[in-house]
Short mmCIF file of C-alpha atoms in Angstrom, two decimals:
data_model
loop_
_atom_site.label_atom_id
_atom_site.label_comp_id
_atom_site.label_asym_id
_atom_site.label_seq_id
_atom_site.Cartn_x
_atom_site.Cartn_y
_atom_site.Cartn_z
CA MET A 1 0.24 -0.41 -0.19
CA CYS A 2 1.40 3.62 -0.19
CA THR A 3 2.21 5.78 2.59
CA GLY A 4 3.97 8.81 3.21
CA ARG A 5 2.14 11.66 3.48
CA ARG A 6 -0.74 9.53 2.94
CA SER A 7 -3.52 11.99 4.69
CA GLN A 8 -2.90 14.32 2.09
CA PHE A 9 -4.68 11.86 -0.84
CA PRO A 10 -8.70 10.41 -0.46
CA ARG A 11 -8.67 7.26 1.88
CA SER A 12 -10.44 5.72 -1.42
CA LEU A 13 -8.10 6.33 -4.60
CA THR A 14 -4.09 6.52 -2.49
CA GLN A 15 -3.59 2.93 -3.37
CA TRP A 16 -5.38 3.71 -7.18
CA ILE A 17 -3.69 6.70 -7.65
CA CYS A 18 -0.09 5.28 -6.89
CA ALA A 19 -0.83 2.52 -9.08
CA LEU A 20 -1.10 4.55 -11.98
CA SER A 21 1.98 6.44 -11.10
CA LEU A 22 3.68 3.11 -10.90
CA CYS A 23 1.95 1.51 -14.47
CA CYS A 24 0.61 -1.06 -11.88
CA SER A 25 -2.14 -2.84 -13.34
CA LEU A 26 -5.43 -2.17 -12.76
CA THR A 27 -7.28 -4.96 -14.50
CA ALA A 28 -8.85 -6.26 -11.09
CA CYS A 29 -10.46 -2.70 -10.54
CA VAL A 30 -13.25 -2.74 -13.51
CA LYS A 31 -15.61 -5.19 -14.52
CA HIS A 32 -15.21 -5.60 -18.78
CA ARG A 33 -18.31 -5.20 -20.05
CA PRO A 34 -18.00 -6.23 -23.93
CA VAL A 35 -18.65 -3.98 -27.13
CA HIS A 36 -19.35 -5.48 -30.31
CA VAL A 37 -17.36 -3.40 -32.44
CA ALA A 38 -14.29 -4.49 -34.97
CA SER A 39 -11.23 -5.74 -32.17
CA SER A 40 -7.84 -5.79 -32.69
CA PRO A 41 -5.81 -8.07 -31.51
CA ASP A 42 -3.45 -5.86 -28.99
CA ALA A 43 -7.01 -4.38 -27.41
CA ASP A 44 -9.12 -4.79 -24.93
CA LEU A 45 -12.19 -2.57 -24.22
CA ASP A 46 -14.63 -1.64 -21.36
CA TYR A 47 -16.19 1.18 -20.52
CA VAL A 48 -18.90 3.54 -17.81
CA ASP A 49 -21.81 5.33 -19.92
CA PHE A 50 -22.91 8.27 -17.68
CA ASN A 51 -26.58 8.26 -16.36
CA ALA A 52 -28.22 10.78 -15.03
CA LYS A 53 -28.55 11.79 -11.24
CA TRP A 54 -24.57 10.03 -11.01
CA ARG A 55 -21.87 12.73 -10.21
CA ILE A 56 -18.50 12.91 -11.24
CA ARG A 57 -15.61 12.93 -9.27
CA VAL A 58 -12.33 14.07 -10.39
CA VAL A 59 -9.14 14.00 -8.42
CA VAL A 60 -6.18 15.87 -9.67
CA PRO A 61 -2.55 15.56 -7.65
CA ILE A 62 -0.56 18.94 -7.57
CA LEU A 63 2.70 19.01 -7.97
CA ARG A 64 5.68 20.95 -8.26
CA ILE A 65 6.78 19.77 -11.63
CA PRO A 66 4.83 19.36 -14.63
CA GLY A 67 2.44 16.23 -15.20
CA TYR A 68 0.01 14.56 -12.51
CA ILE A 69 1.99 11.52 -12.08
CA VAL A 70 3.23 11.03 -7.90
CA PRO A 71 6.68 10.98 -8.29
CA THR A 72 7.61 8.03 -5.35
CA THR A 73 10.79 7.75 -3.29
CA GLY A 74 12.06 4.40 -1.51
CA ALA A 75 10.16 1.04 -1.80
CA THR A 76 9.96 -0.72 1.78
CA THR A 77 8.65 -4.13 2.58
CA GLU A 78 7.00 -5.02 6.03
CA GLY A 79 5.40 -8.55 5.61
CA HIS A 80 4.67 -9.08 2.68
CA ILE A 81 3.08 -5.52 1.75
CA LEU A 82 5.65 -3.19 -0.51
CA GLU A 83 5.61 0.26 0.96
CA PHE A 84 5.68 4.13 -1.53
CA THR A 85 7.01 7.17 -0.25
CA ALA A 86 5.52 10.31 -2.35
CA ASP A 87 8.21 12.03 -2.60
CA LYS A 88 8.58 16.17 -1.75
CA GLU A 89 7.69 17.59 -5.26
CA TYR A 90 3.93 16.22 -4.37
CA VAL A 91 1.63 19.01 -2.65
CA GLY A 92 -1.99 17.88 -2.55
CA TYR A 93 -4.85 17.05 -4.41
CA GLU A 94 -7.62 18.71 -5.70
CA THR A 95 -11.20 17.25 -5.87
CA GLU A 96 -13.55 18.20 -8.28
CA TYR A 97 -17.35 17.20 -8.65
CA TYR A 98 -19.70 17.03 -11.53
CA SER A 99 -23.46 16.43 -11.96
CA VAL A 100 -25.13 14.56 -14.35
CA LEU A 101 -27.81 15.28 -15.65
CA PRO A 102 -30.89 14.53 -17.61
CA ARG A 103 -31.62 16.54 -20.88
CA HIS A 104 -35.19 17.94 -21.84
CA THR A 105 -35.47 15.01 -24.58
CA THR A 106 -32.79 12.51 -24.20
CA GLY A 107 -29.34 12.26 -22.65
CA VAL A 108 -27.61 13.85 -20.06
CA ARG A 109 -25.26 16.60 -19.48
CA LEU A 110 -22.41 17.71 -16.85
CA LYS A 111 -22.36 20.59 -14.97
CA PHE A 112 -20.04 21.61 -13.04
CA ALA A 113 -20.95 21.48 -8.70
CA SER A 114 -17.84 21.56 -6.74
CA ALA A 115 -13.84 21.96 -5.82
CA GLU A 116 -12.00 21.58 -3.23
CA ASP A 117 -7.78 21.83 -3.21
CA VAL A 118 -6.02 20.13 -0.22
CA ILE A 119 -2.40 21.04 -0.04
CA ASP A 120 -0.31 20.82 3.06
CA GLY A 121 -2.90 19.46 4.96
CA LYS A 122 -4.76 23.33 4.12
CA THR A 123 -8.37 22.61 2.43
CA SER A 124 -9.62 25.72 0.83
CA VAL A 125 -12.92 25.67 -1.63
CA ARG A 126 -12.20 27.37 -5.23
CA THR A 127 -14.79 28.42 -7.74
CA GLN A 128 -13.49 26.59 -10.78
CA PRO A 129 -11.81 23.32 -11.51
CA ARG A 130 -8.34 23.42 -11.55
CA LEU A 131 -8.52 21.19 -14.63
CA GLN A 132 -10.88 21.64 -17.86
CA MET A 133 -11.79 18.12 -18.26
CA PHE A 134 -15.57 18.46 -19.18
CA ASN A 135 -15.04 21.37 -21.92
CA LEU A 136 -17.51 19.24 -24.24
CA PRO A 137 -19.85 20.82 -27.25
CA PRO A 138 -23.55 21.53 -26.46
CA ALA A 139 -24.66 18.92 -28.76
CA VAL A 140 -23.85 16.00 -26.92
CA LYS A 141 -25.88 13.91 -24.99
CA TYR A 142 -24.25 10.92 -24.77
CA ILE A 143 -20.99 10.36 -22.76
CA ARG A 144 -18.30 7.74 -22.75
CA LEU A 145 -15.94 6.91 -20.50
CA VAL A 146 -13.29 4.18 -22.18
CA HIS A 147 -11.15 2.20 -19.97
CA LEU A 148 -8.54 0.62 -22.91
CA ILE A 149 -6.11 -1.63 -22.65
CA ARG A 150 -2.97 -2.36 -24.92
CA GLN A 151 -0.59 -4.53 -25.56
CA SER A 152 -1.20 -5.61 -21.44
CA GLY A 153 -2.70 -5.45 -18.45
CA SER A 154 -0.61 -2.49 -17.18
CA ASP A 155 -0.99 -0.32 -19.93
CA HIS A 156 -3.93 1.63 -18.98
CA ASN A 157 -5.69 4.48 -20.73
CA MET A 158 -9.31 6.31 -20.21
CA VAL A 159 -10.92 8.87 -22.65
CA ILE A 160 -13.88 10.83 -22.98
CA VAL A 161 -15.93 10.23 -25.72
CA GLY A 162 -19.36 12.30 -26.43
CA ALA A 163 -21.98 12.60 -29.62
CA ALA A 164 -24.91 13.89 -30.40
CA ASN A 165 -26.35 10.58 -30.92
CA GLN A 166 -25.78 7.29 -29.78
CA ASN A 167 -24.89 5.97 -33.65
CA THR A 168 -22.30 8.14 -33.68
CA LEU A 169 -20.63 7.30 -29.85
CA ALA A 170 -20.39 3.48 -30.86
CA LEU A 171 -18.29 4.86 -33.70
CA LEU A 172 -15.70 6.77 -31.48
CA THR A 173 -16.05 4.20 -29.08
CA ALA A 174 -14.57 1.83 -32.30
CA SER A 175 -11.93 4.74 -33.12
CA VAL A 176 -10.83 4.62 -29.62
CA LEU A 177 -10.55 1.42 -29.64
CA SER A 178 -8.65 1.23 -32.92
CA ASN A 179 -6.28 4.06 -32.24
CA ASP A 180 -7.32 5.57 -35.63
CA SER A 181 -7.80 9.42 -34.57
CA ARG A 182 -9.92 10.97 -37.41
CA MET A 183 -13.09 10.29 -35.91
CA CYS A 184 -12.18 11.56 -33.07
CA ASN A 185 -11.56 15.48 -34.27
CA SER A 186 -13.87 17.32 -31.82
CA SER A 187 -16.67 19.19 -33.82
CA ASP A 188 -19.62 20.46 -33.14
CA GLU A 189 -21.38 17.00 -32.12
CA THR A 190 -18.87 15.23 -30.97
CA ALA A 191 -15.39 14.91 -28.72
CA CYS A 192 -12.56 13.11 -27.43
CA ILE A 193 -11.00 13.62 -25.10
CA PRO A 194 -7.91 11.96 -22.99
CA VAL A 195 -6.87 11.74 -19.28
CA PRO A 196 -3.87 12.11 -18.60
CA GLN A 197 -2.35 9.94 -16.56
CA GLY A 198 -2.33 10.25 -12.93
CA ILE A 199 -5.65 11.84 -13.12
CA ALA A 200 -8.71 10.08 -11.38
CA VAL A 201 -12.29 10.06 -12.83
CA VAL A 202 -14.95 8.16 -11.04
CA PRO A 203 -18.74 8.00 -11.69
CA GLU A 204 -20.44 7.68 -8.66
CA GLU A 205 -23.98 7.12 -7.63
CA LYS A 206 -26.43 7.66 -4.45
CA THR A 207 -26.41 4.70 -2.65
CA ARG A 208 -27.89 3.87 0.52
CA VAL A 209 -25.51 1.95 3.30
CA ASN A 210 -27.36 1.28 6.85
CA GLY A 211 -29.98 3.24 6.17
CA ARG A 212 -27.95 6.21 4.79
CA ALA A 213 -27.34 7.94 1.56
CA GLN A 214 -23.55 7.75 0.84
CA TRP A 215 -21.99 8.73 -2.49
CA ARG A 216 -20.16 5.14 -3.88
CA PRO A 217 -18.09 4.51 -6.98
CA VAL A 218 -20.90 2.65 -10.29
CA ARG A 219 -17.77 -0.38 -10.24
#
Protein backbone atom coordinates (compact mmCIF):
# COMPACT_ATOMS: atom_id res chain seq x y z
CA MET A 1 0.00 0.00 0.00
CA CYS A 2 1.06 3.66 -0.31
CA THR A 3 2.41 5.50 2.67
CA GLY A 4 4.09 8.78 3.44
CA ARG A 5 1.99 11.98 3.40
CA ARG A 6 -0.99 9.65 3.19
CA SER A 7 -3.28 12.21 4.82
CA GLN A 8 -3.09 14.34 1.69
CA PHE A 9 -4.56 11.62 -0.56
CA PRO A 10 -8.27 10.78 -0.51
CA ARG A 11 -8.22 7.48 1.34
CA SER A 12 -10.27 5.47 -1.16
CA LEU A 13 -8.04 6.50 -4.09
CA THR A 14 -4.63 6.37 -2.46
CA GLN A 15 -3.65 2.95 -3.77
CA TRP A 16 -5.16 3.65 -7.18
CA ILE A 17 -3.28 6.89 -7.80
CA CYS A 18 -0.03 5.28 -6.71
CA ALA A 19 -0.73 2.36 -9.02
CA LEU A 20 -1.26 4.78 -11.89
CA SER A 21 2.03 6.44 -11.09
CA LEU A 22 3.88 3.13 -11.15
CA CYS A 23 2.00 1.64 -14.14
CA CYS A 24 0.75 -1.24 -12.02
CA SER A 25 -2.13 -3.40 -13.17
CA LEU A 26 -5.69 -2.17 -12.64
CA THR A 27 -7.35 -5.19 -14.21
CA ALA A 28 -9.02 -6.20 -10.96
CA CYS A 29 -10.56 -2.74 -10.57
CA VAL A 30 -12.81 -2.92 -13.60
CA LYS A 31 -15.61 -5.20 -14.68
CA HIS A 32 -15.28 -6.00 -18.37
CA ARG A 33 -18.26 -5.10 -20.53
CA PRO A 34 -17.79 -6.23 -24.15
CA VAL A 35 -18.53 -3.76 -26.92
CA HIS A 36 -19.68 -5.04 -30.29
CA VAL A 37 -17.21 -3.15 -32.44
CA ALA A 38 -14.26 -4.23 -34.54
CA SER A 39 -11.39 -5.12 -32.24
CA SER A 40 -7.68 -5.63 -32.64
CA PRO A 41 -5.70 -8.53 -31.18
CA ASP A 42 -3.71 -6.31 -28.83
CA ALA A 43 -6.55 -4.31 -27.30
CA ASP A 44 -9.43 -4.78 -24.89
CA LEU A 45 -12.16 -2.28 -24.15
CA ASP A 46 -14.27 -1.48 -21.14
CA TYR A 47 -16.51 1.55 -20.66
CA VAL A 48 -19.09 3.30 -18.50
CA ASP A 49 -21.91 5.40 -19.95
CA PHE A 50 -22.79 8.39 -17.77
CA ASN A 51 -26.32 8.24 -16.34
CA ALA A 52 -28.51 11.01 -15.01
CA LYS A 53 -28.46 11.42 -11.19
CA TRP A 54 -24.83 10.27 -11.05
CA ARG A 55 -21.94 12.53 -10.23
CA ILE A 56 -18.39 12.45 -11.56
CA ARG A 57 -15.49 12.80 -9.13
CA VAL A 58 -12.17 13.93 -10.59
CA VAL A 59 -9.01 13.79 -8.45
CA VAL A 60 -6.08 15.87 -9.72
CA PRO A 61 -2.68 15.56 -7.98
CA ILE A 62 -0.96 18.92 -7.43
CA LEU A 63 2.78 18.77 -8.07
CA ARG A 64 5.67 21.21 -8.14
CA ILE A 65 6.66 19.77 -11.51
CA PRO A 66 4.64 19.49 -14.75
CA GLY A 67 2.29 16.54 -15.07
CA TYR A 68 0.04 14.57 -12.74
CA ILE A 69 1.92 11.33 -11.99
CA VAL A 70 2.90 11.41 -8.34
CA PRO A 71 6.65 10.71 -7.99
CA THR A 72 7.53 8.18 -5.31
CA THR A 73 10.75 7.64 -3.43
CA GLY A 74 11.97 4.54 -1.68
CA ALA A 75 10.29 1.19 -1.33
CA THR A 76 10.24 -0.79 1.87
CA THR A 77 8.66 -4.10 2.65
CA GLU A 78 6.83 -5.04 5.80
CA GLY A 79 5.77 -8.64 5.68
CA HIS A 80 4.29 -9.06 2.22
CA ILE A 81 3.34 -5.36 1.82
CA LEU A 82 5.34 -3.07 -0.44
CA GLU A 83 5.26 0.56 0.72
CA PHE A 84 6.07 3.69 -1.29
CA THR A 85 6.41 7.31 -0.22
CA ALA A 86 5.32 10.33 -2.24
CA ASP A 87 8.37 12.56 -2.70
CA LYS A 88 8.75 16.31 -2.13
CA GLU A 89 7.30 17.23 -5.56
CA TYR A 90 3.84 16.22 -4.35
CA VAL A 91 2.08 19.02 -2.46
CA GLY A 92 -1.58 17.99 -2.46
CA TYR A 93 -4.60 17.26 -4.61
CA GLU A 94 -7.81 18.77 -5.90
CA THR A 95 -11.17 16.99 -5.88
CA GLU A 96 -13.70 18.18 -8.45
CA TYR A 97 -17.36 17.18 -8.65
CA TYR A 98 -19.65 17.31 -11.67
CA SER A 99 -23.37 16.57 -11.65
CA VAL A 100 -24.79 14.37 -14.41
CA LEU A 101 -28.17 15.86 -15.30
CA PRO A 102 -30.90 14.71 -17.70
CA ARG A 103 -31.63 16.74 -20.80
CA HIS A 104 -35.19 17.81 -21.59
CA THR A 105 -35.48 15.30 -24.44
CA THR A 106 -32.88 12.54 -24.24
CA GLY A 107 -29.32 12.08 -23.08
CA VAL A 108 -27.38 13.82 -20.31
CA ARG A 109 -25.31 16.92 -19.65
CA LEU A 110 -22.57 17.71 -17.14
CA LYS A 111 -22.58 20.65 -14.75
CA PHE A 112 -19.66 21.66 -12.53
CA ALA A 113 -20.79 21.40 -8.90
CA SER A 114 -17.84 22.08 -6.61
CA ALA A 115 -14.11 21.68 -6.06
CA GLU A 116 -11.66 21.84 -3.21
CA ASP A 117 -7.89 21.75 -2.83
CA VAL A 118 -5.93 20.07 -0.07
CA ILE A 119 -2.43 21.56 -0.09
CA ASP A 120 0.04 20.92 2.72
CA GLY A 121 -2.85 19.60 4.80
CA LYS A 122 -5.01 22.74 4.39
CA THR A 123 -8.37 22.60 2.60
CA SER A 124 -9.67 25.45 0.45
CA VAL A 125 -12.77 25.74 -1.72
CA ARG A 126 -12.44 26.60 -5.41
CA THR A 127 -15.10 28.20 -7.58
CA GLN A 128 -13.64 26.73 -10.78
CA PRO A 129 -11.93 23.40 -11.46
CA ARG A 130 -8.16 23.43 -11.73
CA LEU A 131 -8.39 21.18 -14.79
CA GLN A 132 -11.12 21.82 -17.38
CA MET A 133 -11.74 18.14 -18.07
CA PHE A 134 -15.24 18.31 -19.54
CA ASN A 135 -15.18 20.96 -22.23
CA LEU A 136 -17.89 19.28 -24.29
CA PRO A 137 -19.81 20.84 -27.19
CA PRO A 138 -23.41 21.81 -26.26
CA ALA A 139 -24.82 19.32 -28.77
CA VAL A 140 -23.22 16.32 -27.02
CA LYS A 141 -25.95 14.24 -25.38
CA TYR A 142 -24.23 10.92 -24.72
CA ILE A 143 -21.02 10.69 -22.68
CA ARG A 144 -18.88 7.62 -22.12
CA LEU A 145 -15.72 6.95 -20.10
CA VAL A 146 -13.63 4.40 -22.01
CA HIS A 147 -10.99 2.31 -20.24
CA LEU A 148 -8.60 1.08 -22.89
CA ILE A 149 -6.01 -1.63 -22.22
CA ARG A 150 -3.32 -2.21 -24.84
CA GLN A 151 -0.37 -4.61 -25.03
CA SER A 152 -0.71 -5.77 -21.42
CA GLY A 153 -2.82 -5.39 -18.31
CA SER A 154 -0.37 -2.75 -17.06
CA ASP A 155 -0.90 -0.28 -19.92
CA HIS A 156 -4.16 1.58 -19.29
CA ASN A 157 -5.66 4.68 -20.85
CA MET A 158 -8.92 6.51 -20.24
CA VAL A 159 -10.71 8.59 -22.84
CA ILE A 160 -13.92 10.58 -22.42
CA VAL A 161 -15.99 10.36 -25.59
CA GLY A 162 -19.17 12.30 -26.31
CA ALA A 163 -21.57 12.49 -29.21
CA ALA A 164 -24.91 13.93 -30.24
CA ASN A 165 -26.35 10.47 -30.94
CA GLN A 166 -25.68 6.89 -29.95
CA ASN A 167 -24.60 5.72 -33.40
CA THR A 168 -21.83 8.31 -33.50
CA LEU A 169 -20.87 7.38 -29.94
CA ALA A 170 -20.38 3.76 -31.07
CA LEU A 171 -18.21 4.94 -33.98
CA LEU A 172 -16.11 7.07 -31.63
CA THR A 173 -15.69 4.11 -29.29
CA ALA A 174 -14.50 1.96 -32.17
CA SER A 175 -12.12 4.74 -33.22
CA VAL A 176 -10.61 4.89 -29.74
CA LEU A 177 -10.25 1.11 -29.72
CA SER A 178 -8.46 0.99 -33.07
CA ASN A 179 -6.24 4.03 -32.40
CA ASP A 180 -7.77 5.79 -35.40
CA SER A 181 -7.74 9.50 -34.58
CA ARG A 182 -9.77 10.61 -37.59
CA MET A 183 -13.13 10.15 -35.87
CA CYS A 184 -11.79 11.75 -32.71
CA ASN A 185 -11.31 15.21 -34.17
CA SER A 186 -13.60 17.35 -32.00
CA SER A 187 -16.53 18.97 -33.77
CA ASP A 188 -19.81 20.65 -32.83
CA GLU A 189 -21.33 17.23 -32.13
CA THR A 190 -18.43 15.02 -31.00
CA ALA A 191 -15.56 15.06 -28.53
CA CYS A 192 -12.68 12.79 -27.52
CA ILE A 193 -10.83 13.88 -24.39
CA PRO A 194 -7.85 11.77 -23.24
CA VAL A 195 -7.53 11.64 -19.46
CA PRO A 196 -3.94 12.47 -18.45
CA GLN A 197 -2.13 9.69 -16.62
CA GLY A 198 -2.23 10.19 -12.87
CA ILE A 199 -5.75 11.69 -12.83
CA ALA A 200 -8.69 9.71 -11.45
CA VAL A 201 -12.13 10.04 -13.07
CA VAL A 202 -14.71 8.18 -10.97
CA PRO A 203 -18.44 8.00 -11.82
CA GLU A 204 -20.46 7.70 -8.60
CA GLU A 205 -24.08 6.96 -7.74
CA LYS A 206 -26.01 7.62 -4.57
CA THR A 207 -26.89 4.48 -2.64
CA ARG A 208 -28.14 3.73 0.84
CA VAL A 209 -25.69 2.12 3.25
CA ASN A 210 -27.01 1.21 6.70
CA GLY A 211 -29.98 3.47 6.06
CA ARG A 212 -27.87 6.48 5.04
CA ALA A 213 -27.43 7.92 1.56
CA GLN A 214 -23.83 7.81 0.35
CA TRP A 215 -22.01 8.41 -2.91
CA ARG A 216 -20.20 5.28 -4.06
CA PRO A 217 -18.30 4.35 -7.24
CA VAL A 218 -20.59 2.73 -9.80
CA ARG A 219 -18.09 -0.12 -10.24
